[in-house]
Every structure is written in C-alpha cells, then in structure tokens.
GROMACS .gro file of C-alpha atoms in nm:
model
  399
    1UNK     CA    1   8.821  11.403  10.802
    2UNK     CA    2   8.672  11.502  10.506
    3UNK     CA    3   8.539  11.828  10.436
    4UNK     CA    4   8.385  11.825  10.058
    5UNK     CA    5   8.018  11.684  10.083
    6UNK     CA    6   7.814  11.694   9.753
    7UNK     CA    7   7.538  11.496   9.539
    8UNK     CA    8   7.701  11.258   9.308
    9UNK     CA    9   7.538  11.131   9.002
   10UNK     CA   10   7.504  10.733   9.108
   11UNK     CA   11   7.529  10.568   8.728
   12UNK     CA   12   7.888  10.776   8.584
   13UNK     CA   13   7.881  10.619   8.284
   14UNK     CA   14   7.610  10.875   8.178
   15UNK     CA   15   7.843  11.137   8.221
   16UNK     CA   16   8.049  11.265   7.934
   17UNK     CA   17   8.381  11.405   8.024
   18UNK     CA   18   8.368  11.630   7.812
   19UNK     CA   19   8.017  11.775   7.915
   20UNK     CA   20   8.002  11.996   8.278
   21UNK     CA   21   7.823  11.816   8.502
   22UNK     CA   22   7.441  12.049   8.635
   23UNK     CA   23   7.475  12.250   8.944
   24UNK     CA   24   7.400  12.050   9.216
   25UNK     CA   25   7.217  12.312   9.517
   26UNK     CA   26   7.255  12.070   9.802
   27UNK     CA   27   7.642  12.053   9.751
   28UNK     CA   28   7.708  11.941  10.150
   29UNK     CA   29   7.586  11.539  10.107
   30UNK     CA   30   7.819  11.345  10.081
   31UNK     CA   31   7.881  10.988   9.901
   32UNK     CA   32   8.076  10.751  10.089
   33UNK     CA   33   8.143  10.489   9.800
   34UNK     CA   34   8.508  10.437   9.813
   35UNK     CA   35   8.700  10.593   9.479
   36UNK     CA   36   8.976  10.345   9.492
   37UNK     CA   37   8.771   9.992   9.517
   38UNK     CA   38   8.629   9.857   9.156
   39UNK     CA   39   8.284   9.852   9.079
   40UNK     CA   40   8.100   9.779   8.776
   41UNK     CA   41   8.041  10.018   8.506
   42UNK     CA   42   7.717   9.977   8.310
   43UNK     CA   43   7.715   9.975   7.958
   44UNK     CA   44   7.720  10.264   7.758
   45UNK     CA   45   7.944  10.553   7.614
   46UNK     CA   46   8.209  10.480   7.890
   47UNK     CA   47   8.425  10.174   7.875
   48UNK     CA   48   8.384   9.822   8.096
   49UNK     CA   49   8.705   9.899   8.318
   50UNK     CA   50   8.763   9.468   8.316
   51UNK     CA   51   8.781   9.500   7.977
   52UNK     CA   52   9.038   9.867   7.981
   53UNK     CA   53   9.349   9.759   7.849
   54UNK     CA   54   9.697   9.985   7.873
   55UNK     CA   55   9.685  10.169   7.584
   56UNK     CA   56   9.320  10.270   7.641
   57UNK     CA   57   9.457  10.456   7.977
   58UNK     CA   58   9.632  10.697   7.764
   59UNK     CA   59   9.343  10.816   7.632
   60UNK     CA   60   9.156  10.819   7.943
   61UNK     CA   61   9.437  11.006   8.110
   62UNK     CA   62   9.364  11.264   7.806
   63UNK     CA   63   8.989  11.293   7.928
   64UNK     CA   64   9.035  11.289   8.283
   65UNK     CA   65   9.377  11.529   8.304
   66UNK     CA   66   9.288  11.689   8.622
   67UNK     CA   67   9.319  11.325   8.807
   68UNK     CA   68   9.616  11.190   8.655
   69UNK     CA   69   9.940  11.131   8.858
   70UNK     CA   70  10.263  11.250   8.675
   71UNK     CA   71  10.575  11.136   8.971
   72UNK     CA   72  10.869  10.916   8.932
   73UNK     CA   73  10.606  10.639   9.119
   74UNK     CA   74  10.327  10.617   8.797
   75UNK     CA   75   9.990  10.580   8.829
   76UNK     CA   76   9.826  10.430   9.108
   77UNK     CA   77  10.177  10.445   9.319
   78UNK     CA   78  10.268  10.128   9.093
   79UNK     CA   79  10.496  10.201   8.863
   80UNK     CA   80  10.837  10.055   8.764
   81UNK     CA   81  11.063  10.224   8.954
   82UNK     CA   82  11.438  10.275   8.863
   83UNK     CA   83  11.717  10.126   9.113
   84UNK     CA   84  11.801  10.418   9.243
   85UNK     CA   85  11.467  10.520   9.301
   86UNK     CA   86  11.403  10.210   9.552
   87UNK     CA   87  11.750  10.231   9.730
   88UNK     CA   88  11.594  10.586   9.879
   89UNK     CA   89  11.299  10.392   9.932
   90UNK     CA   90  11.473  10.140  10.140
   91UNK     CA   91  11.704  10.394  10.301
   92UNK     CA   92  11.419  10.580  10.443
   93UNK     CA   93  11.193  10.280  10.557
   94UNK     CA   94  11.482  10.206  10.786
   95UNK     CA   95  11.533  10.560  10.889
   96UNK     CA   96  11.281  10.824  10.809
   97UNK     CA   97  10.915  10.635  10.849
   98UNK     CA   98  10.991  10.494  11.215
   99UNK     CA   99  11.059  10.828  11.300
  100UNK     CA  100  10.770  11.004  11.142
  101UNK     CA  101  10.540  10.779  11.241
  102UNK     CA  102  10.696  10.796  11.626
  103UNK     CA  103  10.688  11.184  11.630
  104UNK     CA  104  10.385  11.200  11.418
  105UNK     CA  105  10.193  10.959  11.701
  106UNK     CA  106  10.343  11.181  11.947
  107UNK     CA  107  10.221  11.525  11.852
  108UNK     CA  108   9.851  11.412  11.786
  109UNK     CA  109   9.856  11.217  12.142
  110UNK     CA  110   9.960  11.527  12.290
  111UNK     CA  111   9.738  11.716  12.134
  112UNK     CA  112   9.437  11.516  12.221
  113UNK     CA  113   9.554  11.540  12.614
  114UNK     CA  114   9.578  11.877  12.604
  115UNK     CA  115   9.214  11.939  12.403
  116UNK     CA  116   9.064  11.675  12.717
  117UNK     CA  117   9.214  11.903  12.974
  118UNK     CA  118   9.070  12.209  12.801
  119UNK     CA  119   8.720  12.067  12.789
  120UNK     CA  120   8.743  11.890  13.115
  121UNK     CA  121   8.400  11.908  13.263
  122UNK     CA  122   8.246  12.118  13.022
  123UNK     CA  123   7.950  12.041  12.789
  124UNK     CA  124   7.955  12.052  12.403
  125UNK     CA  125   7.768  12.301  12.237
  126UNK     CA  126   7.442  12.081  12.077
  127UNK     CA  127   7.312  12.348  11.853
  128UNK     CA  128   7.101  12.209  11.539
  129UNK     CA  129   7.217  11.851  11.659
  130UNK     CA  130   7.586  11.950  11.631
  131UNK     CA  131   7.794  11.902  11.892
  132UNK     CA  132   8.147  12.103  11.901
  133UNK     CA  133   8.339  12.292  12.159
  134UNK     CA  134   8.469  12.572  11.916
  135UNK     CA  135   8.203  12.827  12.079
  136UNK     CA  136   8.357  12.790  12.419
  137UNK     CA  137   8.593  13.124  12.545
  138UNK     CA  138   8.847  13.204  12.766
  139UNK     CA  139   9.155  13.080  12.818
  140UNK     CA  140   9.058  12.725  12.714
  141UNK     CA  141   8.961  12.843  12.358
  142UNK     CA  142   9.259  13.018  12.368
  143UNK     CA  143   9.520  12.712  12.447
  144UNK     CA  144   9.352  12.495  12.184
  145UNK     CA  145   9.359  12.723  11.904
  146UNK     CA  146   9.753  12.815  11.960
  147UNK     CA  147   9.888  12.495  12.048
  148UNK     CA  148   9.605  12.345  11.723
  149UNK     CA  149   9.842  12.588  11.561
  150UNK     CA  150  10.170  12.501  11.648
  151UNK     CA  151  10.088  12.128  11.653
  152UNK     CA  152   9.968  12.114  11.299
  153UNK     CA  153  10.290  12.284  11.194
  154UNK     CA  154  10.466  12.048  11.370
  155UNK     CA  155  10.304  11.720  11.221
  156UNK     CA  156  10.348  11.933  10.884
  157UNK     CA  157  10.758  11.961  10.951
  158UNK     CA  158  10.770  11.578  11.086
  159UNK     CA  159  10.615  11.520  10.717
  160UNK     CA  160  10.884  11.654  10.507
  161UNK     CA  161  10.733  12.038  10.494
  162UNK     CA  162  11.023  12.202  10.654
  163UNK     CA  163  10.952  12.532  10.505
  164UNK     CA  164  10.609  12.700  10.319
  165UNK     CA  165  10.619  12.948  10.097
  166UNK     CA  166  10.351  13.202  10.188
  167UNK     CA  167  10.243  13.517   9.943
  168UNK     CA  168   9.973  13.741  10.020
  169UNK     CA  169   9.807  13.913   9.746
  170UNK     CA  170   9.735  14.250   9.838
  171UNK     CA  171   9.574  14.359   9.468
  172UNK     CA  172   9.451  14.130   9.187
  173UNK     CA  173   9.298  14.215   8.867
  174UNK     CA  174   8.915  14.114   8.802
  175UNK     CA  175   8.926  14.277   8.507
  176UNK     CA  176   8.866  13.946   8.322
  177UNK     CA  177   8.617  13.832   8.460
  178UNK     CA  178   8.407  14.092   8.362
  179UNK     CA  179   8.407  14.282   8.674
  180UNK     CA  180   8.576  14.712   8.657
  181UNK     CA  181   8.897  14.729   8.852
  182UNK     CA  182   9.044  14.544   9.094
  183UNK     CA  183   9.003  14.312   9.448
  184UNK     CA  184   9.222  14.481   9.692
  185UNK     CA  185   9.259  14.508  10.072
  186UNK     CA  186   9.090  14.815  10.136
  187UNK     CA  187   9.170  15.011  10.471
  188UNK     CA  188   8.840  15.231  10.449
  189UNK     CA  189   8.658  14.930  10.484
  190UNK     CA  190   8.553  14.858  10.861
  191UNK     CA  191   8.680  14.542  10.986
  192UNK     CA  192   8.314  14.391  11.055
  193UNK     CA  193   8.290  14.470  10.674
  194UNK     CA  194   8.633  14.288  10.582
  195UNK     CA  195   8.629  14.039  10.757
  196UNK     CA  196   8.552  13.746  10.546
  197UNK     CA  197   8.281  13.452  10.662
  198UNK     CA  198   8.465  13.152  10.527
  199UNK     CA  199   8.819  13.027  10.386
  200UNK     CA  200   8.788  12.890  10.034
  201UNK     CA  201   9.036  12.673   9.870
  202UNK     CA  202   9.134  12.424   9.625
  203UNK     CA  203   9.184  12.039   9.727
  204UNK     CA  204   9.489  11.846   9.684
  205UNK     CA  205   9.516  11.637   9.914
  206UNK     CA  206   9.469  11.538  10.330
  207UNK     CA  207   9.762  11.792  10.373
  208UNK     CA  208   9.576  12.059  10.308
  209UNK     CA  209   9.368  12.040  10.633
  210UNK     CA  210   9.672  12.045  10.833
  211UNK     CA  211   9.798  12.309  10.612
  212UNK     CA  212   9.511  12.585  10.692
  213UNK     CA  213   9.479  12.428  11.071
  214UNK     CA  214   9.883  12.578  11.115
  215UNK     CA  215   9.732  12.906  10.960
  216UNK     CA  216   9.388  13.021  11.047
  217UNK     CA  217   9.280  12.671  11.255
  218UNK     CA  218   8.927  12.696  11.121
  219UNK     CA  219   8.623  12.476  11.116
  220UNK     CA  220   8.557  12.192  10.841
  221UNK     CA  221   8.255  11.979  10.739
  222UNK     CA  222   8.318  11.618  10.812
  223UNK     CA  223   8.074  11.255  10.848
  224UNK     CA  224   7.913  11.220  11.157
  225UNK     CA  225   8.124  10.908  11.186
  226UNK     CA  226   8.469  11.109  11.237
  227UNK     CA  227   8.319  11.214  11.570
  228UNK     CA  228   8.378  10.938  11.700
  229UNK     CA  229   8.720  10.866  11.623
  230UNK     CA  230   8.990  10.797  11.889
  231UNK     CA  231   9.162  11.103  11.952
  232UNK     CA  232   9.065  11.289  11.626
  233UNK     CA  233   8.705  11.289  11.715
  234UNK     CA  234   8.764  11.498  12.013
  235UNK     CA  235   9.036  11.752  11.802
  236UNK     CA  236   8.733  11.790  11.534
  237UNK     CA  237   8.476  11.908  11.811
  238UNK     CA  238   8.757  12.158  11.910
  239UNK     CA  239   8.792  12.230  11.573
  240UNK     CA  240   8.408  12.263  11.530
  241UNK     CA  241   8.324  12.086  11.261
  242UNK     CA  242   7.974  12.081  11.121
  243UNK     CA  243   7.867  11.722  11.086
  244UNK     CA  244   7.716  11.550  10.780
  245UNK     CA  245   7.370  11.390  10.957
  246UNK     CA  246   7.164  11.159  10.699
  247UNK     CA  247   6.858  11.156  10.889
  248UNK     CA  248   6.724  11.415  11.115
  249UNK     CA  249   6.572  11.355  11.434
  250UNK     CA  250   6.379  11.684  11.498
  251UNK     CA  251   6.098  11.809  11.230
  252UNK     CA  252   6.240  12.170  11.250
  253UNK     CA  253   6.636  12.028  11.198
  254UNK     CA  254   6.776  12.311  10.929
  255UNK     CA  255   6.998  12.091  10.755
  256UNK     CA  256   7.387  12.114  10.718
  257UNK     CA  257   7.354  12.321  10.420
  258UNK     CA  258   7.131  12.568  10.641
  259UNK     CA  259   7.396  12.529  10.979
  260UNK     CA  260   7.721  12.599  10.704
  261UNK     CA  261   7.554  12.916  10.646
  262UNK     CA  262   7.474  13.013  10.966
  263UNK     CA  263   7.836  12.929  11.059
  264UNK     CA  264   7.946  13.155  10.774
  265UNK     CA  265   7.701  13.461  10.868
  266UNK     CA  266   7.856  13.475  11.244
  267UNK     CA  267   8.210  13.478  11.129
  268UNK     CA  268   8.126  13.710  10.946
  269UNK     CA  269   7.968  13.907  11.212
  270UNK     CA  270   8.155  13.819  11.529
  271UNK     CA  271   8.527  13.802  11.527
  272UNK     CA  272   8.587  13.553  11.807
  273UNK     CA  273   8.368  13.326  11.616
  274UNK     CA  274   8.521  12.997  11.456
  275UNK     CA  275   8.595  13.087  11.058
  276UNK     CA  276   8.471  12.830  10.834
  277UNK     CA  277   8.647  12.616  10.572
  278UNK     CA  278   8.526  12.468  10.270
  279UNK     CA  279   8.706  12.324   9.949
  280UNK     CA  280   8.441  12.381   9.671
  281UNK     CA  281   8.572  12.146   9.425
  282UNK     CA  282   8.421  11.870   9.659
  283UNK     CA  283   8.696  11.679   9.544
  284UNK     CA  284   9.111  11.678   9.523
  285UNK     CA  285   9.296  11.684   9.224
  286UNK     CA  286   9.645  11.681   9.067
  287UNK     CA  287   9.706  12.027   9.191
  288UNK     CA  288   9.706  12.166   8.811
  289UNK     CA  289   9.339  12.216   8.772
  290UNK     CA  290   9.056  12.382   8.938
  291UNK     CA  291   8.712  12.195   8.895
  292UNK     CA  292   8.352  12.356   8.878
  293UNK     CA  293   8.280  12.470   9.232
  294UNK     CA  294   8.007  12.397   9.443
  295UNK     CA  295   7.777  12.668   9.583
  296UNK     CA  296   7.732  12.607   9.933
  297UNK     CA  297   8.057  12.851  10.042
  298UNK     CA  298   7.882  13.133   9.876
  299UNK     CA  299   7.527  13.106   9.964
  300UNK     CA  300   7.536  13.311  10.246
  301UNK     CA  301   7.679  13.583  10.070
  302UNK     CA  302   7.937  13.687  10.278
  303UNK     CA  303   8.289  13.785  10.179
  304UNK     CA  304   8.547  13.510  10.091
  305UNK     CA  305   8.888  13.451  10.167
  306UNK     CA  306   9.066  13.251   9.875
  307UNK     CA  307   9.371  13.048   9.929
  308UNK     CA  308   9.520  12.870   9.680
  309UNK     CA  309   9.773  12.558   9.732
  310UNK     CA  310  10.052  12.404   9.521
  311UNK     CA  311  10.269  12.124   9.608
  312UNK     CA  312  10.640  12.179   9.398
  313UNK     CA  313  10.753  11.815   9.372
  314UNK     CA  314  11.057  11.623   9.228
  315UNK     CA  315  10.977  11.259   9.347
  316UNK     CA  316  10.666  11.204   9.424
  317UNK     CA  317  10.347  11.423   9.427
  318UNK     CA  318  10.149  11.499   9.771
  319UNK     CA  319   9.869  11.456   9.535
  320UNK     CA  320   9.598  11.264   9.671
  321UNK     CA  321   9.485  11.118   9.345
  322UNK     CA  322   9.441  10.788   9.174
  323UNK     CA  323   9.663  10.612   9.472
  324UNK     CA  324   9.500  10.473   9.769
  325UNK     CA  325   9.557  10.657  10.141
  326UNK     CA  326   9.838  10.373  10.262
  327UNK     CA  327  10.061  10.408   9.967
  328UNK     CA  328  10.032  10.758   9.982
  329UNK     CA  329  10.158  10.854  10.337
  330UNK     CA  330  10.385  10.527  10.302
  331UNK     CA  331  10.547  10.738   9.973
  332UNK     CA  332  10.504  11.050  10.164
  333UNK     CA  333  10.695  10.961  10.460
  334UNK     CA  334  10.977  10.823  10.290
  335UNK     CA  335  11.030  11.149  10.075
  336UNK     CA  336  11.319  11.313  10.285
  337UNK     CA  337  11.156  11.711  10.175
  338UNK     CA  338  10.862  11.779  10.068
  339UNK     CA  339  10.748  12.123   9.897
  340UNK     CA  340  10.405  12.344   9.968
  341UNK     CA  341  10.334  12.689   9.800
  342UNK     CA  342  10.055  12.874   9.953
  343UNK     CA  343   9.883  13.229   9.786
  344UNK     CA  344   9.622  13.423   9.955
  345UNK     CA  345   9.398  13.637   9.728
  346UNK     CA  346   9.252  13.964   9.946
  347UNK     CA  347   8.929  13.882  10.060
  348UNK     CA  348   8.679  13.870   9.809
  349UNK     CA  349   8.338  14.063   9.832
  350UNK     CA  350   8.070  14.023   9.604
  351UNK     CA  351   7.869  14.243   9.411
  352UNK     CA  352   7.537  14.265   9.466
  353UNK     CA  353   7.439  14.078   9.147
  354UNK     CA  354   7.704  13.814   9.291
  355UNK     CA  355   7.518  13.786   9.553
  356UNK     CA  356   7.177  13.726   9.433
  357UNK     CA  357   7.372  13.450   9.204
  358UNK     CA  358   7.581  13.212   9.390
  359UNK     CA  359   7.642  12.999   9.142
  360UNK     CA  360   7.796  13.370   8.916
  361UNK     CA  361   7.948  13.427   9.272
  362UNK     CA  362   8.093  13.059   9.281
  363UNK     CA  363   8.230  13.080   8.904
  364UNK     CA  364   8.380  13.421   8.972
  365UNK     CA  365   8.570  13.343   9.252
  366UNK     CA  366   8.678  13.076   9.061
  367UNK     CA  367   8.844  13.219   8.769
  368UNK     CA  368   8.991  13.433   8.972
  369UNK     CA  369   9.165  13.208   9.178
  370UNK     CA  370   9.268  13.016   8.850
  371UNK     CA  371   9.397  13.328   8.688
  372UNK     CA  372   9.626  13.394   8.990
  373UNK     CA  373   9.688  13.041   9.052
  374UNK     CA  374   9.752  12.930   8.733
  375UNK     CA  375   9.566  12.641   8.737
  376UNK     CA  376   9.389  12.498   8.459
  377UNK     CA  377   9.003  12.476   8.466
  378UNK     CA  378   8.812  12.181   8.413
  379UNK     CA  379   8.507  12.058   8.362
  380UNK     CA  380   8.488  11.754   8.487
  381UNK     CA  381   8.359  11.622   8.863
  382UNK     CA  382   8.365  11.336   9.129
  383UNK     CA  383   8.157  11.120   8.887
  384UNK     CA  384   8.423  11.107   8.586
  385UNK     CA  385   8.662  11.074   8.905
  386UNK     CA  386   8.505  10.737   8.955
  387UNK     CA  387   8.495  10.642   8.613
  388UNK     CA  388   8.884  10.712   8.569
  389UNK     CA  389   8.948  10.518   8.903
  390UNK     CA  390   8.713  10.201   8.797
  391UNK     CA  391   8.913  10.226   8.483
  392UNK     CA  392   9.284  10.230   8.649
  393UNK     CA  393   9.117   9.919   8.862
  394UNK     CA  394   9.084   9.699   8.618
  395UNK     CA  395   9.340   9.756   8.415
  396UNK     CA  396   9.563   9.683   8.773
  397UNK     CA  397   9.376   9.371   8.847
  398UNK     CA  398   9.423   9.249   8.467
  399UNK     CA  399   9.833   9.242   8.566
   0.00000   0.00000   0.00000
C-alpha cells in the first residue's frame, strides 16, 4: 500500500541533484515505474548507468546522500558480508523467518476474518467513487479500529520491534523559522480547534504504515489496484483509504487531491471521523534526511500533527532504500531485534499567512520537524531517486 502519490518528471536526467526540483500542485498522482528495475538514461549531464563503473558510485552516493544505504549488508543488500555476519544469517533462516512468516500470516488472516464479520452485509461507502467502510459506527467501527490496533502491534513485535520508543513533544521552538515563540499544546484551545485534520510524517520505509496503524490507525492514499488485494484490500477499505483513480467516470468527479482535502476538513471537524495520513516527501529515504515536501497535506489548511520516525540500527537498516522489497523483509526477518524511535511534535496550526501559502505552510512544518528530528534536509526528489537506482543497476548487472 502506498501512500505518497506525486508528478514525477519522466526524463531524470534533466534534473540536477544539486538543483530543487519546482513545486509540483497536483502532488497525489502517482508513477508506478518500478525504482529498482533498469531503464535507460538519455544522454546528457547524468551518466549512462551501463556504462557507471564502481568508483563512479562514490560520487553518486555523494549527490544522492539521502538514498544511500550505510548497514553491515552494502548497497543494494549485496555486499560482501563477513563470516560471522552469514552464520546469523543462516541461524535465523532456520529459526526466526519460518516463524515470522507463520505468525506474521496468522495475524493478517485473522485480521481480515474479523474486518469480513464486521462488514458482513453492509455496503461500502461510494462517495466521489471511493469506496471504504471507515465512515461506518457502532460497535463494528469500534472492533476494527482496536483490534487494527493491537494487530499492527503485533505484526510489528513478530518483526523484531519488541519495544518503541515514544516522546511527545509538548513545546518546540519556531523561533527559527521565523515565526515569535513557540508550538505548544495549548489547553485554552477548544478541542474542535486542536484537533488536527491529518498525521504528517517522514517515510522510511513499509514499516511505517504499520507503525502509525498501532498508534492512531488512520487513513492512507493508496492505487486503486490495492483494493483489490486478497485480504489487504478489504483491511484498506476499513482503513479508508482514498484511492488513486486515473480516469474519472463522472464529469463532476473532484479528484483525489479535492477528496484528501475533504477528508482532512472533517477530521478536522468531526472527531469520530477517520484522521488522515500522508508522508509528504512522496518518497522514503535513509531515515537521515527530510526531502522537499509536497503540498497536498496542507492545502486544506487545517492543523497538523507531525510525527517523526527513526529506525536505531546495528545490522541492517529498516530502510527501504536502494534494495528491492524481497531482500528487504528477507534481511528484516532474520534480524533477531529491530529498533524504532518515534517523536510527536504538538499539533501544528498555521498562521494565517501559512495558510494562504501552502507551499510556506509545507516548508515550515518542515524545518521544524528537521530541527527536532535532526534530520538533514535535502533537496533532492523521486526523480534523482531513479537516477541513483538506474545507476546502482548497472553497475550490479556489470558484475
């Protein structure tokens, strides 16, 4: 399920690394090109990746910092590894995975079961050619949300994530970001007020969905394919996810840009109305930096919630970067811990010239979630992303 959905650039090799990529104002499409499969690079100021040899990766790792990988397991998962190294691999591929991926299978089966009991006989919400169950009340709403909960925790502990440190931020300093004073949790606020319209984060990796599903169980944006996935296309209408639709098959269909924002308003407004999620980087990371965001969490001008993730690691980095999905949960499930630090800012309300400027709203929010973080920022997007990844490809499938 993926929830970042932007324009990409299609030709990267007009891209400079160095150079911030323009605002993009329909940041919820969504390019399904694969990052991990070569393609060919025109010519022109960035390198032929079938022609990249090793030495030039150093210097591309310079350029494209925020998307390198930095574990005992090198680049691309492929890396020489020591003999020690694969005797823990071996140990757990006998031990650990089997058991994982038994108890893993387990809790999303159940899961499923109990989200088909809960909708049993009961029509999806088809709002704005959506269709979702997260509107639905009662006791039903109330089972999936808890046991969503509890179940996401528990697919996070069979993964290695046996404990998560949590801090909550009650006061930070805006100060530097040219802002008087300071974000805090104000009690004279009313709670309609405070109560923040969507969850903003930075993107690591896949883990990070399960991670705010165990906390706040909110809604994503993901392709109108993932509906209809076994199993997980069911938990994402419970979830109620606002599908990515290419083509619209009603003159007066607002767009997902134009349902996100509605989606934001009412949580907003309504308390018992499913929070939204969005990771405005549109893209993960190394977990070091923090990329331009997008503006589509901010256009609606409603308070934010900021939540910023870090993954501690020894071994091998939860980082979804650079490494393609099967190495990663193989690697992932043979670590035998695995570390996640979570920080949650106070909820962030704009200024009224923030809010006639999302894109001043988007770069505020931020810095300041850098500046707590501390995370690096970047420049750089999904297209130099691409370039990096064609570049690691060939270099690979020169060896």
């Amino acid at each position: 399920m993926e929830s970042e959905l932007k324009t990409l650039n299609p030709n990267p090799a007009q891209i400079q690394p160095t150079q911030r990529s323009p605002p993009v104002d329909d940041n919820l499409t969504k390019d399904d090109r694969p990052l991990l499969k070569p393609e060919p690079v025109p010519p022109g100021p960035t390198q032929n990746p079938a022609t990249t040899t090793a030495p030039d990766i150093e210097e591309l790792e310079k350029k494209y910092a925020a998307y390198v990988r930095r574990d005992v397991y090198g680049v691309m998962g492929r890396g020489d590894l020591p003999w020690v190294e694969k005797l823990l691999l071996g140990l757990a591929l006998v031990t650990l995975v089997p058991l994982r991926l038994v108890s893993g299978l387990t809790v999303l089966v159940l899961y499923y079961f109990i989200c088909r009991i809960c909708t049993a006989f009961l029509a999806p919400n088809r709002e704005d050619e959506q269709e979702d169950y997260a509107h639905m009340g009662g006791w039903r709403r109330a089972v999936i949300v808890q046991t969503g909960r509890f179940c996401s925790r528990a697919l996070l502990f069979i993964f290695g994530f046996y404990w998560i440190s949590e801090t909550h931020r009650d006061i930070v300093d805006v100060s530097f970001n040219g802002k008087f004073g300071t974000q805090t949790e104000s009690k004279d606020q009313s709670q309609d007020s405070a109560r923040p319209g969507v969850i903003v984060s930075n993107h690591v990796s896949y883990l990070d969905i399960l991670y705010h599903m165990s906390s706040s169980f909110p809604s994503f944006v993901a392709k109108r394919s993932v509906a209809k996935l076994p199993l997980v296309g069911l938990i994402s209408k419970c979830l109620g996810c606002v599908y990515v639709q290419r083509e619209s098959k009603s003159s007066d269909f607002k767009g997902v840009s134009g349902i996100v924002n509605d989606r934001i308003k009412e949580a907003h407004q309504d308390k018992n109305a499913p929070m939204m999620m969005l990771f405005p980087e549109g893209t993960t990371t190394n977990g070091d930096f923090l990329l331009p965001f997008k503006t589509g969490a901010f256009l609606a001008k409603a308070p934010v919630l900021p939540v910023i993730l870090r993954y501690p690691y020894q071994r091998f980095s939860p980082a979804w970067d650079s490494i393609s999905g099967v190495r990663h949960v193989f690697f992932l499930l043979c670590q035998f811990v695995n570390y996640m630090e979570v920080t949650k800012l106070p909820v962030y309300h704009p200024s009224q010239q923030e809010k006639d400027d999302p894109r001043l709203y988007a770069e505020n929010v931020r810095r300041l979630m850098a500046h707590e973080g501390g995370l690096v920022l970047s420049d750089i997007g999904l297209a130099e992303k691409r370039v990096y990844h064609a570049a690691l490809n060939g270099v690979f499938c020169q060896q």
